[in-house]
Amino acid sequence: EDKVVQSPLSLVVHEGDTVTLNCSYEVTNFRSLLWYKQEKKAPTFLFMLTSSGIEKKSGRLSSILDKKELFSILNITATQTGDSAIYLCAVNYGGSQGNLIFGKGTKLSVKP
Amino acid sequence: DGGITQSPKYLFRKEGQNVTLSCEQNLNHDAMYWYRQDPGQGLRLIYYSQIVNDFQKGDIAEGYSVSREKKESFPLTVTSAQKNPTAFYLCASRAGPASYEQYFGPGTRLTVT
């Protein structure tokens, strides 16, 4: 059965800390892995990763994929209270239908 | 402004009533999706549509129905057969076969009592 597992499920840190969120997957015909940030409503797209070992970076956020070990990490450095959100990992699998399978998310709380 | 709109933002219904959630996009995207989100459960796929007048069941389609009569619109009906309809419903769209990113609407929170 295809699955995406995120860890930890919840995390509380203080401003300025660095955090690492994990996403492992077992899917047939892997195509890409996507990270989303969900604050109160719509998940917003962060990164899409298709190749192993190539880091994607946007400001204080970065992510990398390991297709051999079947996982990805999302790093956030110098966290701010505005980083508080649920971070969702999703994997695109199968044919050209573009369907995603989501993990349960990691709820990050950043305290001042 | 291009984007995905969902309405209403909040919806309250009595048990036994069907209810339809609206999803409209002006991104000219081919594919559209409906997800359900429950606390601690992540997003689960209800239905999806790759082209107009065609749609497929997702992982949890029982008790739901959809239509895709226009490219811009993909309404979801939550029927009385859905045993636990209270949830947050998200609609998403994707540009086409070469694109993997899905873009989400703001969601509708449905409460059935």
PDB file of C-alpha atoms in Angstrom:
ATOM      1  CA  GLU A   1       0.000   0.000   0.000  1.00  0.00           C
ATOM      2  CA  ASP A   2       1.312   3.429  -0.945  1.00  0.00           C
ATOM      3  CA  LYS A   3       2.058   5.621   2.048  1.00  0.00           C
ATOM      4  CA  VAL A   4       3.742   8.814   3.166  1.00  0.00           C
ATOM      5  CA  VAL A   5       4.853   9.157   6.776  1.00  0.00           C
ATOM      6  CA  GLN A   6       5.866  12.416   8.391  1.00  0.00           C
ATOM      7  CA  SER A   7       7.690  12.894  11.655  1.00  0.00           C
ATOM      8  CA  PRO A   8       7.429  14.307  14.152  1.00  0.00           C
ATOM      9  CA  LEU A   9       3.665  14.891  14.119  1.00  0.00           C
ATOM     10  CA  SER A  10       4.078  17.950  16.281  1.00  0.00           C
ATOM     11  CA  LEU A  11       6.971  20.094  17.392  1.00  0.00           C
ATOM     12  CA  VAL A  12       7.351  23.115  19.661  1.00  0.00           C
ATOM     13  CA  VAL A  13      10.459  25.301  19.370  1.00  0.00           C
ATOM     14  CA  HIS A  14      11.546  28.813  20.281  1.00  0.00           C
ATOM     15  CA  GLU A  15      12.263  31.628  17.884  1.00  0.00           C
ATOM     16  CA  GLY A  16      15.729  31.347  16.438  1.00  0.00           C
ATOM     17  CA  ASP A  17      15.874  27.555  16.635  1.00  0.00           C
ATOM     18  CA  THR A  18      16.566  25.403  13.577  1.00  0.00           C
ATOM     19  CA  VAL A  19      14.139  22.582  12.847  1.00  0.00           C
ATOM     20  CA  THR A  20      14.199  19.548  10.589  1.00  0.00           C
ATOM     21  CA  LEU A  21      10.975  17.931   9.434  1.00  0.00           C
ATOM     22  CA  ASN A  22      11.027  14.434   8.008  1.00  0.00           C
ATOM     23  CA  CYS A  23       9.033  12.720   5.291  1.00  0.00           C
ATOM     24  CA  SER A  24       9.472   9.099   4.245  1.00  0.00           C
ATOM     25  CA  TYR A  25       7.509   7.377   1.524  1.00  0.00           C
ATOM     26  CA  GLU A  26       6.704   4.051  -0.061  1.00  0.00           C
ATOM     27  CA  VAL A  27       4.922   4.531  -3.370  1.00  0.00           C
ATOM     28  CA  THR A  28       4.907   2.842  -6.726  1.00  0.00           C
ATOM     29  CA  ASN A  29       6.195   4.826  -9.690  1.00  0.00           C
ATOM     30  CA  PHE A  30       7.466   7.804  -7.717  1.00  0.00           C
ATOM     31  CA  ARG A  31       7.490  11.014  -9.744  1.00  0.00           C
ATOM     32  CA  SER A  32       8.007  13.883  -7.333  1.00  0.00           C
ATOM     33  CA  LEU A  33       7.743  14.963  -3.711  1.00  0.00           C
ATOM     34  CA  LEU A  34       6.090  18.216  -2.710  1.00  0.00           C
ATOM     35  CA  TRP A  35       6.111  20.263   0.479  1.00  0.00           C
ATOM     36  CA  TYR A  36       3.254  22.565   1.460  1.00  0.00           C
ATOM     37  CA  LYS A  37       2.734  24.989   4.348  1.00  0.00           C
ATOM     38  CA  GLN A  38      -0.761  25.239   5.812  1.00  0.00           C
ATOM     39  CA  GLU A  39      -1.493  28.048   8.226  1.00  0.00           C
ATOM     40  CA  LYS A  40      -5.212  28.398   8.688  1.00  0.00           C
ATOM     41  CA  LYS A  41      -6.720  27.584   5.362  1.00  0.00           C
ATOM     42  CA  ALA A  42      -5.267  26.688   1.984  1.00  0.00           C
ATOM     43  CA  PRO A  43      -1.975  24.806   1.833  1.00  0.00           C
ATOM     44  CA  THR A  44       0.563  26.911  -0.023  1.00  0.00           C
ATOM     45  CA  PHE A  45       3.196  25.312  -2.196  1.00  0.00           C
ATOM     46  CA  LEU A  46       6.801  25.424  -0.962  1.00  0.00           C
ATOM     47  CA  PHE A  47       8.963  23.026  -2.969  1.00  0.00           C
ATOM     48  CA  MET A  48       8.839  20.230  -5.474  1.00  0.00           C
ATOM     49  CA  LEU A  49      11.696  17.734  -5.565  1.00  0.00           C
ATOM     50  CA  THR A  50      12.297  15.210  -8.286  1.00  0.00           C
ATOM     51  CA  SER A  51      16.030  14.480  -8.164  1.00  0.00           C
ATOM     52  CA  SER A  52      18.132  13.112  -5.328  1.00  0.00           C
ATOM     53  CA  GLY A  53      20.722  15.253  -3.637  1.00  0.00           C
ATOM     54  CA  ILE A  54      19.747  18.585  -5.157  1.00  0.00           C
ATOM     55  CA  GLU A  55      18.800  21.073  -2.478  1.00  0.00           C
ATOM     56  CA  LYS A  56      15.943  23.451  -3.077  1.00  0.00           C
ATOM     57  CA  LYS A  57      16.173  26.677  -1.104  1.00  0.00           C
ATOM     58  CA  SER A  58      13.910  29.616  -0.450  1.00  0.00           C
ATOM     59  CA  GLY A  59      15.054  32.068   2.190  1.00  0.00           C
ATOM     60  CA  ARG A  60      15.337  30.239   5.498  1.00  0.00           C
ATOM     61  CA  LEU A  61      13.673  27.096   4.140  1.00  0.00           C
ATOM     62  CA  SER A  62      15.462  24.328   2.318  1.00  0.00           C
ATOM     63  CA  SER A  63      14.656  20.794   1.313  1.00  0.00           C
ATOM     64  CA  ILE A  64      16.406  17.777  -0.124  1.00  0.00           C
ATOM     65  CA  LEU A  65      15.332  14.391  -1.438  1.00  0.00           C
ATOM     66  CA  ASP A  66      17.010  11.003  -1.094  1.00  0.00           C
ATOM     67  CA  LYS A  67      15.451   8.615  -3.624  1.00  0.00           C
ATOM     68  CA  LYS A  68      17.619   5.709  -2.529  1.00  0.00           C
ATOM     69  CA  GLU A  69      16.522   5.864   1.096  1.00  0.00           C
ATOM     70  CA  LEU A  70      13.045   7.163   0.151  1.00  0.00           C
ATOM     71  CA  PHE A  71      12.860  10.265   2.289  1.00  0.00           C
ATOM     72  CA  SER A  72      12.995  14.013   2.253  1.00  0.00           C
ATOM     73  CA  ILE A  73      13.743  16.624   4.883  1.00  0.00           C
ATOM     74  CA  LEU A  74      12.564  20.191   5.209  1.00  0.00           C
ATOM     75  CA  ASN A  75      14.862  22.492   7.171  1.00  0.00           C
ATOM     76  CA  ILE A  76      13.868  25.821   8.627  1.00  0.00           C
ATOM     77  CA  THR A  77      16.656  27.942  10.094  1.00  0.00           C
ATOM     78  CA  ALA A  78      16.274  30.886  12.489  1.00  0.00           C
ATOM     79  CA  THR A  79      12.600  30.100  13.006  1.00  0.00           C
ATOM     80  CA  GLN A  80      10.081  32.906  13.483  1.00  0.00           C
ATOM     81  CA  THR A  81       6.579  32.864  14.958  1.00  0.00           C
ATOM     82  CA  GLY A  82       5.266  33.227  11.408  1.00  0.00           C
ATOM     83  CA  ASP A  83       6.654  29.784  10.617  1.00  0.00           C
ATOM     84  CA  SER A  84       4.025  28.260  12.917  1.00  0.00           C
ATOM     85  CA  ALA A  85       1.909  26.054  10.656  1.00  0.00           C
ATOM     86  CA  ILE A  86       1.234  22.511   9.573  1.00  0.00           C
ATOM     87  CA  TYR A  87       3.800  21.331   7.045  1.00  0.00           C
ATOM     88  CA  LEU A  88       2.478  18.763   4.618  1.00  0.00           C
ATOM     89  CA  CYS A  89       4.515  16.367   2.541  1.00  0.00           C
ATOM     90  CA  ALA A  90       2.930  14.824  -0.560  1.00  0.00           C
ATOM     91  CA  VAL A  91       4.166  12.403  -3.195  1.00  0.00           C
ATOM     92  CA  ASN A  92       3.087  12.298  -6.813  1.00  0.00           C
ATOM     93  CA  TYR A  93       2.918   8.755  -8.066  1.00  0.00           C
ATOM     94  CA  GLY A  94       1.663   6.618 -10.902  1.00  0.00           C
ATOM     95  CA  GLY A  95       0.829   7.891 -14.358  1.00  0.00           C
ATOM     96  CA  SER A  96       0.145  11.343 -15.706  1.00  0.00           C
ATOM     97  CA  GLN A  97      -2.910  11.827 -13.533  1.00  0.00           C
ATOM     98  CA  GLY A  98      -0.841  13.847 -11.104  1.00  0.00           C
ATOM     99  CA  ASN A  99      -2.509  12.435  -8.005  1.00  0.00           C
ATOM    100  CA  LEU A 100      -0.860  13.143  -4.676  1.00  0.00           C
ATOM    101  CA  ILE A 101      -0.704  11.049  -1.557  1.00  0.00           C
ATOM    102  CA  PHE A 102      -0.309  13.153   1.584  1.00  0.00           C
ATOM    103  CA  GLY A 103       1.297  12.510   4.914  1.00  0.00           C
ATOM    104  CA  LYS A 104      -0.520  13.508   8.094  1.00  0.00           C
ATOM    105  CA  GLY A 105       1.543  16.652   8.455  1.00  0.00           C
ATOM    106  CA  THR A 106       3.862  18.078  11.091  1.00  0.00           C
ATOM    107  CA  LYS A 107       2.395  20.795  13.283  1.00  0.00           C
ATOM    108  CA  LEU A 108       5.132  23.289  14.094  1.00  0.00           C
ATOM    109  CA  SER A 109       4.651  25.832  16.854  1.00  0.00           C
ATOM    110  CA  VAL A 110       7.277  28.546  17.250  1.00  0.00           C
ATOM    111  CA  LYS A 111       7.186  30.327  20.613  1.00  0.00           C
ATOM    112  CA  PRO A 112       8.524  33.867  21.027  1.00  0.00           C
TER     113      PRO A 112
ATOM    114  CA  ASP B   1      -6.600  37.890  -9.870  1.00  0.00           C
ATOM    115  CA  GLY B   2      -6.103  34.267 -10.832  1.00  0.00           C
ATOM    116  CA  GLY B   3      -6.923  31.643  -8.283  1.00  0.00           C
ATOM    117  CA  ILE B   4      -9.275  29.111  -6.804  1.00  0.00           C
ATOM    118  CA  THR B   5     -12.348  30.164  -4.882  1.00  0.00           C
ATOM    119  CA  GLN B   6     -14.484  28.035  -2.622  1.00  0.00           C
ATOM    120  CA  SER B   7     -17.772  28.977  -1.124  1.00  0.00           C
ATOM    121  CA  PRO B   8     -19.096  29.221   1.414  1.00  0.00           C
ATOM    122  CA  LYS B   9     -16.280  29.462   3.948  1.00  0.00           C
ATOM    123  CA  TYR B  10     -18.446  27.927   6.686  1.00  0.00           C
ATOM    124  CA  LEU B  11     -21.510  25.742   6.210  1.00  0.00           C
ATOM    125  CA  PHE B  12     -23.870  24.288   8.775  1.00  0.00           C
ATOM    126  CA  ARG B  13     -26.390  21.592   7.937  1.00  0.00           C
ATOM    127  CA  LYS B  14     -28.703  19.216   9.681  1.00  0.00           C
ATOM    128  CA  GLU B  15     -28.129  15.505   9.412  1.00  0.00           C
ATOM    129  CA  GLY B  16     -29.957  13.949   6.474  1.00  0.00           C
ATOM    130  CA  GLN B  17     -29.614  16.956   4.167  1.00  0.00           C
ATOM    131  CA  ASN B  18     -27.520  17.004   1.019  1.00  0.00           C
ATOM    132  CA  VAL B  19     -25.214  19.972   0.639  1.00  0.00           C
ATOM    133  CA  THR B  20     -23.170  21.254  -2.319  1.00  0.00           C
ATOM    134  CA  LEU B  21     -19.776  22.919  -1.961  1.00  0.00           C
ATOM    135  CA  SER B  22     -18.638  25.229  -4.707  1.00  0.00           C
ATOM    136  CA  CYS B  23     -15.174  25.305  -6.296  1.00  0.00           C
ATOM    137  CA  GLU B  24     -14.264  27.664  -9.144  1.00  0.00           C
ATOM    138  CA  GLN B  25     -10.892  28.341 -10.760  1.00  0.00           C
ATOM    139  CA  ASN B  26      -9.818  30.906 -13.342  1.00  0.00           C
ATOM    140  CA  LEU B  27      -6.328  29.487 -13.837  1.00  0.00           C
ATOM    141  CA  ASN B  28      -7.336  27.593 -16.965  1.00  0.00           C
ATOM    142  CA  HIS B  29      -6.205  24.401 -15.259  1.00  0.00           C
ATOM    143  CA  ASP B  30      -7.267  21.073 -16.698  1.00  0.00           C
ATOM    144  CA  ALA B  31      -7.391  18.972 -13.531  1.00  0.00           C
ATOM    145  CA  MET B  32      -9.352  19.565 -10.355  1.00  0.00           C
ATOM    146  CA  TYR B  33      -9.459  17.706  -7.054  1.00  0.00           C
ATOM    147  CA  TRP B  34     -11.493  17.481  -3.865  1.00  0.00           C
ATOM    148  CA  TYR B  35      -9.876  16.572  -0.557  1.00  0.00           C
ATOM    149  CA  ARG B  36     -11.155  16.127   2.929  1.00  0.00           C
ATOM    150  CA  GLN B  37      -9.041  17.080   5.937  1.00  0.00           C
ATOM    151  CA  ASP B  38      -9.728  15.866   9.467  1.00  0.00           C
ATOM    152  CA  PRO B  39      -7.574  16.751  12.489  1.00  0.00           C
ATOM    153  CA  GLY B  40      -4.426  14.631  12.521  1.00  0.00           C
ATOM    154  CA  GLN B  41      -5.379  12.892   9.273  1.00  0.00           C
ATOM    155  CA  GLY B  42      -3.716  14.864   6.525  1.00  0.00           C
ATOM    156  CA  LEU B  43      -5.559  15.274   3.214  1.00  0.00           C
ATOM    157  CA  ARG B  44      -7.554  12.430   1.708  1.00  0.00           C
ATOM    158  CA  LEU B  45      -8.689  12.412  -1.927  1.00  0.00           C
ATOM    159  CA  ILE B  46     -12.435  12.277  -2.540  1.00  0.00           C
ATOM    160  CA  TYR B  47     -12.813  12.801  -6.303  1.00  0.00           C
ATOM    161  CA  TYR B  48     -10.751  14.178  -9.149  1.00  0.00           C
ATOM    162  CA  SER B  49     -11.295  15.255 -12.722  1.00  0.00           C
ATOM    163  CA  GLN B  50      -8.708  15.466 -15.482  1.00  0.00           C
ATOM    164  CA  ILE B  51     -10.989  16.944 -18.146  1.00  0.00           C
ATOM    165  CA  VAL B  52     -14.486  18.318 -18.556  1.00  0.00           C
ATOM    166  CA  ASN B  53     -17.299  15.761 -18.328  1.00  0.00           C
ATOM    167  CA  ASP B  54     -15.021  13.150 -16.794  1.00  0.00           C
ATOM    168  CA  PHE B  55     -14.152  12.379 -13.166  1.00  0.00           C
ATOM    169  CA  GLN B  56     -12.867   9.505 -11.069  1.00  0.00           C
ATOM    170  CA  LYS B  57     -13.322   8.339  -7.503  1.00  0.00           C
ATOM    171  CA  GLY B  58     -10.536   8.908  -5.045  1.00  0.00           C
ATOM    172  CA  ASP B  59      -9.823   6.988  -1.861  1.00  0.00           C
ATOM    173  CA  ILE B  60     -12.922   8.037   0.091  1.00  0.00           C
ATOM    174  CA  ALA B  61     -15.656   8.708  -2.507  1.00  0.00           C
ATOM    175  CA  GLU B  62     -18.521   6.979  -0.695  1.00  0.00           C
ATOM    176  CA  GLY B  63     -21.272   9.424   0.204  1.00  0.00           C
ATOM    177  CA  TYR B  64     -20.015  12.117  -2.165  1.00  0.00           C
ATOM    178  CA  SER B  65     -20.792  13.083  -5.765  1.00  0.00           C
ATOM    179  CA  VAL B  66     -19.307  15.573  -8.227  1.00  0.00           C
ATOM    180  CA  SER B  67     -19.846  17.017 -11.674  1.00  0.00           C
ATOM    181  CA  ARG B  68     -17.536  18.709 -14.169  1.00  0.00           C
ATOM    182  CA  GLU B  69     -19.706  20.422 -16.746  1.00  0.00           C
ATOM    183  CA  LYS B  70     -17.340  23.361 -17.175  1.00  0.00           C
ATOM    184  CA  LYS B  71     -13.555  23.559 -17.001  1.00  0.00           C
ATOM    185  CA  GLU B  72     -13.728  26.258 -14.319  1.00  0.00           C
ATOM    186  CA  SER B  73     -16.119  24.539 -11.966  1.00  0.00           C
ATOM    187  CA  PHE B  74     -16.043  21.313  -9.930  1.00  0.00           C
ATOM    188  CA  PRO B  75     -18.821  21.271  -7.300  1.00  0.00           C
ATOM    189  CA  LEU B  76     -18.918  18.604  -4.605  1.00  0.00           C
ATOM    190  CA  THR B  77     -22.162  17.305  -3.125  1.00  0.00           C
ATOM    191  CA  VAL B  78     -22.031  15.749   0.314  1.00  0.00           C
ATOM    192  CA  THR B  79     -24.996  13.420   0.471  1.00  0.00           C
ATOM    193  CA  SER B  80     -26.891  12.086   3.444  1.00  0.00           C
ATOM    194  CA  ALA B  81     -25.149   8.754   2.828  1.00  0.00           C
ATOM    195  CA  GLN B  82     -21.852  10.189   4.059  1.00  0.00           C
ATOM    196  CA  LYS B  83     -21.633   8.869   7.602  1.00  0.00           C
ATOM    197  CA  ASN B  84     -19.291  11.465   9.052  1.00  0.00           C
ATOM    198  CA  PRO B  85     -19.481  14.603   6.888  1.00  0.00           C
ATOM    199  CA  THR B  86     -18.197  17.178   9.373  1.00  0.00           C
ATOM    200  CA  ALA B  87     -14.745  18.141   8.084  1.00  0.00           C
ATOM    201  CA  PHE B  88     -12.681  20.751   6.274  1.00  0.00           C
ATOM    202  CA  TYR B  89     -12.988  20.391   2.486  1.00  0.00           C
ATOM    203  CA  LEU B  90     -10.287  21.594   0.138  1.00  0.00           C
ATOM    204  CA  CYS B  91     -10.464  21.968  -3.614  1.00  0.00           C
ATOM    205  CA  ALA B  92      -7.313  22.018  -5.728  1.00  0.00           C
ATOM    206  CA  SER B  93      -6.344  22.351  -9.361  1.00  0.00           C
ATOM    207  CA  ARG B  94      -3.377  21.407 -11.518  1.00  0.00           C
ATOM    208  CA  ALA B  95      -2.341  22.865 -14.842  1.00  0.00           C
ATOM    209  CA  GLY B  96      -2.008  19.690 -16.882  1.00  0.00           C
ATOM    210  CA  PRO B  97      -0.194  16.396 -17.460  1.00  0.00           C
ATOM    211  CA  ALA B  98       3.293  17.936 -17.350  1.00  0.00           C
ATOM    212  CA  SER B  99       2.685  19.703 -14.070  1.00  0.00           C
ATOM    213  CA  TYR B 100       2.744  18.007 -10.662  1.00  0.00           C
ATOM    214  CA  GLU B 101       1.970  20.976  -8.431  1.00  0.00           C
ATOM    215  CA  GLN B 102      -1.534  21.348  -7.125  1.00  0.00           C
ATOM    216  CA  TYR B 103      -2.864  24.719  -6.001  1.00  0.00           C
ATOM    217  CA  PHE B 104      -5.474  24.929  -3.295  1.00  0.00           C
ATOM    218  CA  GLY B 105      -8.532  26.995  -2.584  1.00  0.00           C
ATOM    219  CA  PRO B 106      -9.231  28.439   0.891  1.00  0.00           C
ATOM    220  CA  GLY B 107     -11.478  25.563   1.931  1.00  0.00           C
ATOM    221  CA  THR B 108     -14.993  25.107   3.269  1.00  0.00           C
ATOM    222  CA  ARG B 109     -15.593  23.997   6.832  1.00  0.00           C
ATOM    223  CA  LEU B 110     -18.736  21.880   6.945  1.00  0.00           C
ATOM    224  CA  THR B 111     -20.468  21.113  10.208  1.00  0.00           C
ATOM    225  CA  VAL B 112     -23.368  18.665  10.256  1.00  0.00           C
ATOM    226  CA  THR B 113     -25.403  18.257  13.421  1.00  0.00           C
TER     227      THR B 113
END
